[in-house]
Amino acid sequence: MPQKPVQPAQPGVQQLPRHVAIIMDGNGRWAKSRSLPRPMGHREGVKAVRRVVEACRQRGIEALTLFAFSSENWRRPKTEVSLLMDLFVHTIKKEVEHLHRNGVRMCFIGDRSVFEPHMRALMESAERQTADNKQLSLVIAVNYGGRWDIAEAARRLAAKAVAGEIRAEDIDSDRLGQELSGADLPEPDLFIRTGGEQRISNYLLWQLAYTELYFTELLWPDFDDAALDEALQSFAGRQRRFGRTGDQIEQSRRA
Ligand code: IPE
Ligand code: IPE
Ligand code: MG
């Protein structure tokens, strides 16, 4: 389905990102540092999710994408994987009403084909119920990988070309971008990774092309409103150039 065009990010200094994408990392280390089992870290991480969703909504951020489970996280011990899946299902069930009342639109990105039917149904029902909400789009990446996303988009375009709906020579980066997850949202303006690692871990590879990156040593369960405000403050001090020179940006600001 063709997406309606989304206004691209403008060069210059912006006060507030329209879209924030977060890698919520450090739950395990948070638990370990307290001699607690890793699941306790994940449970505490859910509290941080609740805080940050509400804080983003209050600050007028349009979209928040959270990395809940990567396509590589299946490599973890079976017990941790199943704990994470249970926590995911439990949290969606518990939170959807509250989010809906607060005008939050929920959607999920990632490969759902591997999930049990009850889990897929839960995700679809949360999406359906909250589809018309306008306060904040909350995107949850689950069994998501940036390479999978790009490969899926390429596969869909190839299928359209084979079916004669498009010509191979019509495929360009705009066309491919429209097939990616989250194409109905502005691209992330600000990326935050907690937990101290400075890597992308197969998150939104394409979508992050011009995103401002922010890394913090804070472990995800410790991330709160003040930590979010620090990241937002860092963003507000940056000049986004998109290939132009700083002088060009200054000139167009004065014009
Ligand atoms: C992030 O915390 C949560 C998920 C990946 C699901 P981790 O579980 O990766 O925490 P650390 O990196 O081991 O501390
Ligand atoms: C990235 O965290 C995935 C999520 C937060 C869901 P990881 O903890 O899995 O990342 P790596 O393996 O350290 O790169
Ligand atoms: Mg980690």
PDB file of C-alpha atoms and ligand atoms in Angstrom:
ATOM      1  CA  MET A   1       0.000   0.000   0.000  1.00  0.00           C
ATOM      2  CA  PRO A   2       1.497   3.392  -0.908  1.00  0.00           C
ATOM      3  CA  GLN A   3       2.251   5.439   2.190  1.00  0.00           C
ATOM      4  CA  LYS A   4       1.333   9.077   2.461  1.00  0.00           C
ATOM      5  CA  PRO A   5       4.499  11.167   2.169  1.00  0.00           C
ATOM      6  CA  VAL A   6       6.083  12.109   5.487  1.00  0.00           C
ATOM      7  CA  GLN A   7       7.713  15.514   5.806  1.00  0.00           C
ATOM      8  CA  PRO A   8      11.491  14.877   5.945  1.00  0.00           C
ATOM      9  CA  ALA A   9      13.563  16.313   8.789  1.00  0.00           C
ATOM     10  CA  GLN A  10      14.733  19.859   8.155  1.00  0.00           C
ATOM     11  CA  PRO A  11      18.335  20.997   8.473  1.00  0.00           C
ATOM     12  CA  GLY A  12      19.290  23.253  11.368  1.00  0.00           C
ATOM     13  CA  VAL A  13      18.852  23.142  15.122  1.00  0.00           C
ATOM     14  CA  GLN A  14      15.604  21.709  16.435  1.00  0.00           C
ATOM     15  CA  GLN A  15      14.241  21.980  19.939  1.00  0.00           C
ATOM     16  CA  LEU A  16      12.444  18.677  20.052  1.00  0.00           C
ATOM     17  CA  PRO A  17      12.860  15.474  18.079  1.00  0.00           C
ATOM     18  CA  ARG A  18       9.687  14.310  16.364  1.00  0.00           C
ATOM     19  CA  HIS A  19      10.768  10.685  16.639  1.00  0.00           C
ATOM     20  CA  VAL A  20      13.010   9.086  19.283  1.00  0.00           C
ATOM     21  CA  ALA A  21      14.350   5.540  18.839  1.00  0.00           C
ATOM     22  CA  ILE A  22      15.820   3.766  21.853  1.00  0.00           C
ATOM     23  CA  ILE A  23      17.926   0.655  22.428  1.00  0.00           C
ATOM     24  CA  MET A  24      17.001  -0.232  25.980  1.00  0.00           C
ATOM     25  CA  ASP A  25      20.169  -1.989  27.079  1.00  0.00           C
ATOM     26  CA  GLY A  26      21.613  -2.932  30.450  1.00  0.00           C
ATOM     27  CA  ASN A  27      18.789  -4.798  32.207  1.00  0.00           C
ATOM     28  CA  GLY A  28      21.013  -7.816  32.873  1.00  0.00           C
ATOM     29  CA  ARG A  29      23.864  -5.754  34.279  1.00  0.00           C
ATOM     30  CA  TRP A  30      21.438  -3.764  36.430  1.00  0.00           C
ATOM     31  CA  ALA A  31      20.296  -7.026  38.038  1.00  0.00           C
ATOM     32  CA  LYS A  32      23.809  -8.450  38.290  1.00  0.00           C
ATOM     33  CA  SER A  33      25.112  -5.373  40.079  1.00  0.00           C
ATOM     34  CA  ARG A  34      22.466  -6.007  42.749  1.00  0.00           C
ATOM     35  CA  SER A  35      23.128  -9.756  42.878  1.00  0.00           C
ATOM     36  CA  LEU A  36      19.643 -10.322  41.474  1.00  0.00           C
ATOM     37  CA  PRO A  37      18.705 -12.753  38.711  1.00  0.00           C
ATOM     38  CA  ARG A  38      18.537 -11.265  35.185  1.00  0.00           C
ATOM     39  CA  PRO A  39      14.706 -11.477  34.994  1.00  0.00           C
ATOM     40  CA  MET A  40      14.513  -8.908  37.778  1.00  0.00           C
ATOM     41  CA  GLY A  41      16.409  -6.520  35.525  1.00  0.00           C
ATOM     42  CA  HIS A  42      13.932  -7.081  32.709  1.00  0.00           C
ATOM     43  CA  ARG A  43      11.009  -6.511  35.076  1.00  0.00           C
ATOM     44  CA  GLU A  44      12.555  -3.280  36.292  1.00  0.00           C
ATOM     45  CA  GLY A  45      13.124  -2.367  32.652  1.00  0.00           C
ATOM     46  CA  VAL A  46       9.377  -2.467  32.038  1.00  0.00           C
ATOM     47  CA  LYS A  47       8.949   0.246  34.679  1.00  0.00           C
ATOM     48  CA  ALA A  48      11.412   2.407  32.781  1.00  0.00           C
ATOM     49  CA  VAL A  49       9.401   1.816  29.591  1.00  0.00           C
ATOM     50  CA  ARG A  50       6.278   3.073  31.337  1.00  0.00           C
ATOM     51  CA  ARG A  51       8.090   6.197  32.572  1.00  0.00           C
ATOM     52  CA  VAL A  52       9.633   7.027  29.223  1.00  0.00           C
ATOM     53  CA  VAL A  53       6.446   6.498  27.204  1.00  0.00           C
ATOM     54  CA  GLU A  54       4.616   8.900  29.504  1.00  0.00           C
ATOM     55  CA  ALA A  55       7.475  11.415  29.474  1.00  0.00           C
ATOM     56  CA  CYS A  56       7.620  11.402  25.663  1.00  0.00           C
ATOM     57  CA  ARG A  57       3.871  11.891  25.452  1.00  0.00           C
ATOM     58  CA  GLN A  58       3.966  14.790  27.890  1.00  0.00           C
ATOM     59  CA  ARG A  59       6.792  16.466  25.982  1.00  0.00           C
ATOM     60  CA  GLY A  60       4.919  16.310  22.677  1.00  0.00           C
ATOM     61  CA  ILE A  61       7.204  13.803  20.939  1.00  0.00           C
ATOM     62  CA  GLU A  62       5.266  12.257  18.057  1.00  0.00           C
ATOM     63  CA  ALA A  63       6.847   8.822  17.868  1.00  0.00           C
ATOM     64  CA  LEU A  64       8.885   6.553  20.131  1.00  0.00           C
ATOM     65  CA  THR A  65      10.408   3.324  18.850  1.00  0.00           C
ATOM     66  CA  LEU A  66      11.687   0.858  21.448  1.00  0.00           C
ATOM     67  CA  PHE A  67      13.870  -2.180  20.778  1.00  0.00           C
ATOM     68  CA  ALA A  68      12.301  -4.924  22.881  1.00  0.00           C
ATOM     69  CA  PHE A  69      13.788  -8.050  21.298  1.00  0.00           C
ATOM     70  CA  SER A  70      16.231  -8.342  18.429  1.00  0.00           C
ATOM     71  CA  SER A  71      16.397 -11.048  15.797  1.00  0.00           C
ATOM     72  CA  GLU A  72      19.707 -12.021  17.448  1.00  0.00           C
ATOM     73  CA  ASN A  73      18.279 -12.272  20.977  1.00  0.00           C
ATOM     74  CA  TRP A  74      17.067 -15.825  20.200  1.00  0.00           C
ATOM     75  CA  ARG A  75      20.710 -16.764  20.856  1.00  0.00           C
ATOM     76  CA  ARG A  76      20.174 -16.198  24.583  1.00  0.00           C
ATOM     77  CA  PRO A  77      19.485 -19.101  26.942  1.00  0.00           C
ATOM     78  CA  LYS A  78      16.028 -20.626  26.345  1.00  0.00           C
ATOM     79  CA  THR A  79      14.849 -19.677  29.814  1.00  0.00           C
ATOM     80  CA  GLU A  80      15.679 -16.008  29.286  1.00  0.00           C
ATOM     81  CA  VAL A  81      14.015 -15.975  25.853  1.00  0.00           C
ATOM     82  CA  SER A  82      10.824 -17.458  27.227  1.00  0.00           C
ATOM     83  CA  LEU A  83      10.859 -15.086  30.200  1.00  0.00           C
ATOM     84  CA  LEU A  84      11.190 -12.149  27.806  1.00  0.00           C
ATOM     85  CA  MET A  85       8.298 -13.406  25.664  1.00  0.00           C
ATOM     86  CA  ASP A  86       6.092 -13.931  28.727  1.00  0.00           C
ATOM     87  CA  LEU A  87       6.945 -10.495  30.037  1.00  0.00           C
ATOM     88  CA  PHE A  88       6.162  -8.995  26.640  1.00  0.00           C
ATOM     89  CA  VAL A  89       2.719 -10.640  26.467  1.00  0.00           C
ATOM     90  CA  HIS A  90       1.933  -9.816  30.095  1.00  0.00           C
ATOM     91  CA  THR A  91       2.982  -6.168  29.669  1.00  0.00           C
ATOM     92  CA  ILE A  92       0.994  -5.610  26.473  1.00  0.00           C
ATOM     93  CA  LYS A  93      -2.129  -7.114  28.072  1.00  0.00           C
ATOM     94  CA  LYS A  94      -1.675  -5.019  31.187  1.00  0.00           C
ATOM     95  CA  GLU A  95      -0.827  -1.706  29.547  1.00  0.00           C
ATOM     96  CA  VAL A  96      -2.950  -1.494  26.425  1.00  0.00           C
ATOM     97  CA  GLU A  97      -6.040   0.003  28.101  1.00  0.00           C
ATOM     98  CA  HIS A  98      -4.045   2.645  29.912  1.00  0.00           C
ATOM     99  CA  LEU A  99      -2.100   3.538  26.769  1.00  0.00           C
ATOM    100  CA  HIS A 100      -5.315   3.722  24.777  1.00  0.00           C
ATOM    101  CA  ARG A 101      -6.891   6.076  27.319  1.00  0.00           C
ATOM    102  CA  ASN A 102      -3.827   8.287  27.023  1.00  0.00           C
ATOM    103  CA  GLY A 103      -4.109   8.513  23.250  1.00  0.00           C
ATOM    104  CA  VAL A 104      -1.128   6.289  22.454  1.00  0.00           C
ATOM    105  CA  ARG A 105      -1.149   4.465  19.131  1.00  0.00           C
ATOM    106  CA  MET A 106       0.702   1.148  19.349  1.00  0.00           C
ATOM    107  CA  CYS A 107       2.368  -0.722  16.567  1.00  0.00           C
ATOM    108  CA  PHE A 108       4.851  -3.523  16.308  1.00  0.00           C
ATOM    109  CA  ILE A 109       7.666  -3.986  13.849  1.00  0.00           C
ATOM    110  CA  GLY A 110       9.674  -7.134  13.223  1.00  0.00           C
ATOM    111  CA  ASP A 111       9.082 -10.614  11.868  1.00  0.00           C
ATOM    112  CA  ARG A 112       5.878 -11.901  13.505  1.00  0.00           C
ATOM    113  CA  SER A 113       5.707 -15.081  11.481  1.00  0.00           C
ATOM    114  CA  VAL A 114       7.613 -17.042  14.148  1.00  0.00           C
ATOM    115  CA  PHE A 115       5.294 -16.096  17.006  1.00  0.00           C
ATOM    116  CA  GLU A 116       2.488 -18.224  18.388  1.00  0.00           C
ATOM    117  CA  PRO A 117      -0.983 -17.301  17.057  1.00  0.00           C
ATOM    118  CA  HIS A 118      -2.086 -15.982  20.476  1.00  0.00           C
ATOM    119  CA  MET A 119       0.827 -13.569  20.528  1.00  0.00           C
ATOM    120  CA  ARG A 120       0.182 -12.374  17.000  1.00  0.00           C
ATOM    121  CA  ALA A 121      -3.495 -11.905  17.836  1.00  0.00           C
ATOM    122  CA  LEU A 122      -2.596  -9.855  20.887  1.00  0.00           C
ATOM    123  CA  MET A 123      -0.342  -7.579  18.849  1.00  0.00           C
ATOM    124  CA  GLU A 124      -2.953  -7.138  16.132  1.00  0.00           C
ATOM    125  CA  SER A 125      -5.673  -6.389  18.638  1.00  0.00           C
ATOM    126  CA  ALA A 126      -3.548  -3.733  20.403  1.00  0.00           C
ATOM    127  CA  GLU A 127      -2.803  -2.158  17.020  1.00  0.00           C
ATOM    128  CA  ARG A 128      -6.450  -2.193  15.989  1.00  0.00           C
ATOM    129  CA  GLN A 129      -7.722  -0.807  19.270  1.00  0.00           C
ATOM    130  CA  THR A 130      -5.278   2.105  19.320  1.00  0.00           C
ATOM    131  CA  ALA A 131      -5.072   2.777  15.565  1.00  0.00           C
ATOM    132  CA  ASP A 132      -6.782   6.185  15.646  1.00  0.00           C
ATOM    133  CA  ASN A 133      -4.893   7.605  18.619  1.00  0.00           C
ATOM    134  CA  LYS A 134      -2.905  10.753  17.947  1.00  0.00           C
ATOM    135  CA  GLN A 135      -0.949  11.645  21.080  1.00  0.00           C
ATOM    136  CA  LEU A 136       2.083   9.416  20.546  1.00  0.00           C
ATOM    137  CA  SER A 137       2.961   6.559  18.210  1.00  0.00           C
ATOM    138  CA  LEU A 138       4.635   3.850  20.256  1.00  0.00           C
ATOM    139  CA  VAL A 139       6.475   1.421  18.013  1.00  0.00           C
ATOM    140  CA  ILE A 140       7.775  -1.761  19.610  1.00  0.00           C
ATOM    141  CA  ALA A 141      10.452  -3.640  17.725  1.00  0.00           C
ATOM    142  CA  VAL A 142      10.180  -7.325  18.511  1.00  0.00           C
ATOM    143  CA  ASN A 143      12.032 -10.036  16.628  1.00  0.00           C
ATOM    144  CA  TYR A 144      13.281  -7.086  14.643  1.00  0.00           C
ATOM    145  CA  GLY A 145      16.505  -6.772  12.685  1.00  0.00           C
ATOM    146  CA  GLY A 146      17.509  -3.908  10.429  1.00  0.00           C
ATOM    147  CA  ARG A 147      18.867  -6.282   7.797  1.00  0.00           C
ATOM    148  CA  TRP A 148      15.647  -8.289   7.843  1.00  0.00           C
ATOM    149  CA  ASP A 149      13.704  -5.046   7.353  1.00  0.00           C
ATOM    150  CA  ILE A 150      15.737  -4.055   4.284  1.00  0.00           C
ATOM    151  CA  ALA A 151      15.642  -7.564   2.836  1.00  0.00           C
ATOM    152  CA  GLU A 152      11.843  -7.700   3.305  1.00  0.00           C
ATOM    153  CA  ALA A 153      11.438  -4.368   1.532  1.00  0.00           C
ATOM    154  CA  ALA A 154      13.620  -5.589  -1.341  1.00  0.00           C
ATOM    155  CA  ARG A 155      11.657  -8.828  -1.547  1.00  0.00           C
ATOM    156  CA  ARG A 156       8.337  -6.980  -1.700  1.00  0.00           C
ATOM    157  CA  LEU A 157       9.592  -4.682  -4.442  1.00  0.00           C
ATOM    158  CA  ALA A 158      10.952  -7.639  -6.400  1.00  0.00           C
ATOM    159  CA  ALA A 159       7.547  -9.357  -6.135  1.00  0.00           C
ATOM    160  CA  LYS A 160       5.839  -6.203  -7.439  1.00  0.00           C
ATOM    161  CA  ALA A 161       8.286  -6.026 -10.330  1.00  0.00           C
ATOM    162  CA  VAL A 162       7.680  -9.668 -11.205  1.00  0.00           C
ATOM    163  CA  ALA A 163       3.916  -9.047 -11.067  1.00  0.00           C
ATOM    164  CA  GLY A 164       4.365  -6.124 -13.457  1.00  0.00           C
ATOM    165  CA  GLU A 165       3.117  -3.549 -10.916  1.00  0.00           C
ATOM    166  CA  ILE A 166       6.368  -1.582 -11.023  1.00  0.00           C
ATOM    167  CA  ARG A 167       9.390  -1.530 -13.297  1.00  0.00           C
ATOM    168  CA  ALA A 168      12.770  -2.592 -11.895  1.00  0.00           C
ATOM    169  CA  GLU A 169      14.217   0.751 -12.974  1.00  0.00           C
ATOM    170  CA  ASP A 170      11.642   2.584 -10.810  1.00  0.00           C
ATOM    171  CA  ILE A 171      13.250   1.171  -7.677  1.00  0.00           C
ATOM    172  CA  ASP A 172      15.226   3.893  -5.941  1.00  0.00           C
ATOM    173  CA  SER A 173      15.979   4.723  -2.327  1.00  0.00           C
ATOM    174  CA  ASP A 174      12.689   6.606  -1.819  1.00  0.00           C
ATOM    175  CA  ARG A 175      10.714   3.652  -3.154  1.00  0.00           C
ATOM    176  CA  LEU A 176      12.631   1.195  -0.995  1.00  0.00           C
ATOM    177  CA  GLY A 177      12.293   3.459   2.039  1.00  0.00           C
ATOM    178  CA  GLN A 178       8.507   3.411   1.620  1.00  0.00           C
ATOM    179  CA  GLU A 179       8.481  -0.364   2.059  1.00  0.00           C
ATOM    180  CA  LEU A 180      10.388  -0.324   5.341  1.00  0.00           C
ATOM    181  CA  SER A 181       8.966  -0.598   8.843  1.00  0.00           C
ATOM    182  CA  GLY A 182       7.769   2.738  10.156  1.00  0.00           C
ATOM    183  CA  ALA A 183       7.527   4.354   6.712  1.00  0.00           C
ATOM    184  CA  ASP A 184       4.384   6.126   7.930  1.00  0.00           C
ATOM    185  CA  LEU A 185       6.445   7.977  10.560  1.00  0.00           C
ATOM    186  CA  PRO A 186       9.176  10.579  10.279  1.00  0.00           C
ATOM    187  CA  GLU A 187      12.615   8.948  10.430  1.00  0.00           C
ATOM    188  CA  PRO A 188      14.107   8.919  13.932  1.00  0.00           C
ATOM    189  CA  ASP A 189      15.646  12.287  14.801  1.00  0.00           C
ATOM    190  CA  LEU A 190      17.267  11.078  17.996  1.00  0.00           C
ATOM    191  CA  PHE A 191      18.671   7.643  18.813  1.00  0.00           C
ATOM    192  CA  ILE A 192      19.395   6.782  22.439  1.00  0.00           C
ATOM    193  CA  ARG A 193      21.279   3.712  23.638  1.00  0.00           C
ATOM    194  CA  THR A 194      21.582   3.052  27.342  1.00  0.00           C
ATOM    195  CA  GLY A 195      24.010   0.606  28.938  1.00  0.00           C
ATOM    196  CA  GLY A 196      27.254   2.085  27.668  1.00  0.00           C
ATOM    197  CA  GLU A 197      27.736   0.108  24.449  1.00  0.00           C
ATOM    198  CA  GLN A 198      28.277   2.252  21.393  1.00  0.00           C
ATOM    199  CA  ARG A 199      26.796   0.150  18.622  1.00  0.00           C
ATOM    200  CA  ILE A 200      23.622  -0.177  16.589  1.00  0.00           C
ATOM    201  CA  SER A 201      23.117  -3.956  17.090  1.00  0.00           C
ATOM    202  CA  ASN A 202      21.113  -4.396  13.858  1.00  0.00           C
ATOM    203  CA  TYR A 203      18.485  -1.836  14.902  1.00  0.00           C
ATOM    204  CA  LEU A 204      16.939   0.539  12.342  1.00  0.00           C
ATOM    205  CA  LEU A 205      19.917   0.446   9.963  1.00  0.00           C
ATOM    206  CA  TRP A 206      18.339   2.319   7.078  1.00  0.00           C
ATOM    207  CA  GLN A 207      16.173   4.659   9.118  1.00  0.00           C
ATOM    208  CA  LEU A 208      19.117   5.860  11.258  1.00  0.00           C
ATOM    209  CA  ALA A 209      21.059   7.229   8.275  1.00  0.00           C
ATOM    210  CA  TYR A 210      20.810  10.842   9.528  1.00  0.00           C
ATOM    211  CA  THR A 211      19.679  10.338  13.101  1.00  0.00           C
ATOM    212  CA  GLU A 212      21.542  12.098  15.910  1.00  0.00           C
ATOM    213  CA  LEU A 213      23.167   9.466  18.117  1.00  0.00           C
ATOM    214  CA  TYR A 214      23.261   9.639  21.910  1.00  0.00           C
ATOM    215  CA  PHE A 215      24.882   7.080  24.181  1.00  0.00           C
ATOM    216  CA  THR A 216      24.635   6.948  27.939  1.00  0.00           C
ATOM    217  CA  GLU A 217      26.297   4.731  30.546  1.00  0.00           C
ATOM    218  CA  LEU A 218      23.032   4.589  32.509  1.00  0.00           C
ATOM    219  CA  LEU A 219      21.518   1.121  32.590  1.00  0.00           C
ATOM    220  CA  TRP A 220      17.997   0.974  31.163  1.00  0.00           C
ATOM    221  CA  PRO A 221      16.169   0.345  34.485  1.00  0.00           C
ATOM    222  CA  ASP A 222      17.775   3.566  35.794  1.00  0.00           C
ATOM    223  CA  PHE A 223      16.625   5.646  32.815  1.00  0.00           C
ATOM    224  CA  ASP A 224      14.104   8.261  33.914  1.00  0.00           C
ATOM    225  CA  ASP A 225      12.628  11.650  32.967  1.00  0.00           C
ATOM    226  CA  ALA A 226      15.799  13.484  33.913  1.00  0.00           C
ATOM    227  CA  ALA A 227      17.905  11.147  31.753  1.00  0.00           C
ATOM    228  CA  LEU A 228      15.514  11.652  28.853  1.00  0.00           C
ATOM    229  CA  ASP A 229      15.704  15.419  29.302  1.00  0.00           C
ATOM    230  CA  GLU A 230      19.499  15.220  29.205  1.00  0.00           C
ATOM    231  CA  ALA A 231      19.323  13.395  25.881  1.00  0.00           C
ATOM    232  CA  LEU A 232      16.797  15.928  24.582  1.00  0.00           C
ATOM    233  CA  GLN A 233      19.039  18.751  25.680  1.00  0.00           C
ATOM    234  CA  SER A 234      21.965  17.217  23.821  1.00  0.00           C
ATOM    235  CA  PHE A 235      19.774  16.942  20.716  1.00  0.00           C
ATOM    236  CA  ALA A 236      18.661  20.576  20.993  1.00  0.00           C
ATOM    237  CA  GLY A 237      22.298  21.674  20.898  1.00  0.00           C
ATOM    238  CA  ARG A 238      23.087  19.960  17.600  1.00  0.00           C
ATOM    239  CA  GLN A 239      23.104  21.434  14.143  1.00  0.00           C
ATOM    240  CA  ARG A 240      21.768  18.940  11.601  1.00  0.00           C
ATOM    241  CA  ARG A 241      23.421  19.552   8.280  1.00  0.00           C
ATOM    242  CA  PHE A 242      22.390  16.667   5.997  1.00  0.00           C
ATOM    243  CA  GLY A 243      25.509  17.165   3.931  1.00  0.00           C
ATOM    244  CA  ARG A 244      25.391  20.965   3.779  1.00  0.00           C
ATOM    245  CA  THR A 245      27.923  23.285   5.413  1.00  0.00           C
ATOM    246  CA  GLY A 246      27.322  24.966   8.736  1.00  0.00           C
ATOM    247  CA  ASP A 247      27.399  28.373   6.993  1.00  0.00           C
ATOM    248  CA  GLN A 248      24.626  27.322   4.630  1.00  0.00           C
ATOM    249  CA  ILE A 249      22.476  26.280   7.568  1.00  0.00           C
ATOM    250  CA  GLU A 250      23.136  29.602   9.343  1.00  0.00           C
ATOM    251  CA  GLN A 251      22.312  31.574   6.215  1.00  0.00           C
ATOM    252  CA  SER A 252      19.023  29.805   5.606  1.00  0.00           C
ATOM    253  CA  ARG A 253      18.115  30.301   9.272  1.00  0.00           C
ATOM    254  CA  ARG A 254      18.647  34.070   8.949  1.00  0.00           C
ATOM    255  CA  ALA A 255      16.839  34.306   5.594  1.00  0.00           C
TER     256      ALA A 255
HETATM  257  C1  IPE B   1      18.369  -5.268  27.236  1.00  0.00           C
HETATM  258  O1  IPE B   1      19.089  -5.601  28.354  1.00  0.00           O
HETATM  259  C2  IPE B   1      17.088  -6.074  27.108  1.00  0.00           C
HETATM  260  C3  IPE B   1      17.061  -7.005  25.967  1.00  0.00           C
HETATM  261  C4  IPE B   1      18.012  -7.209  25.113  1.00  0.00           C
HETATM  262  C5  IPE B   1      15.837  -7.754  25.808  1.00  0.00           C
HETATM  263  P1  IPE B   1      20.125  -6.812  28.329  1.00  0.00           P
HETATM  264  O2  IPE B   1      19.414  -8.043  28.736  1.00  0.00           O
HETATM  265  O3  IPE B   1      20.841  -6.880  27.027  1.00  0.00           O
HETATM  266  O4  IPE B   1      21.111  -6.342  29.467  1.00  0.00           O
HETATM  267  P2  IPE B   1      22.681  -6.550  29.508  1.00  0.00           P
HETATM  268  O5  IPE B   1      23.255  -5.942  28.249  1.00  0.00           O
HETATM  269  O6  IPE B   1      22.934  -8.013  29.580  1.00  0.00           O
HETATM  270  O7  IPE B   1      23.097  -5.812  30.741  1.00  0.00           O
HETATM  271  C1  IPE B   2      20.081  -4.857  21.693  1.00  0.00           C
HETATM  272  O1  IPE B   2      20.645  -5.217  22.910  1.00  0.00           O
HETATM  273  C2  IPE B   2      18.694  -5.435  21.570  1.00  0.00           C
HETATM  274  C3  IPE B   2      17.694  -4.930  22.511  1.00  0.00           C
HETATM  275  C4  IPE B   2      17.839  -3.992  23.403  1.00  0.00           C
HETATM  276  C5  IPE B   2      16.413  -5.533  22.390  1.00  0.00           C
HETATM  277  P1  IPE B   2      21.643  -6.440  23.050  1.00  0.00           P
HETATM  278  O2  IPE B   2      22.064  -6.470  24.459  1.00  0.00           O
HETATM  279  O3  IPE B   2      21.026  -7.666  22.502  1.00  0.00           O
HETATM  280  O4  IPE B   2      22.850  -5.999  22.098  1.00  0.00           O
HETATM  281  P2  IPE B   2      24.310  -6.605  21.922  1.00  0.00           P
HETATM  282  O5  IPE B   2      24.159  -8.069  21.704  1.00  0.00           O
HETATM  283  O6  IPE B   2      25.065  -6.307  23.183  1.00  0.00           O
HETATM  284  O7  IPE B   2      24.880  -5.873  20.751  1.00  0.00           O
HETATM  285 MG    MG B   3      22.570  -6.090  26.321  1.00  0.00          MG
END
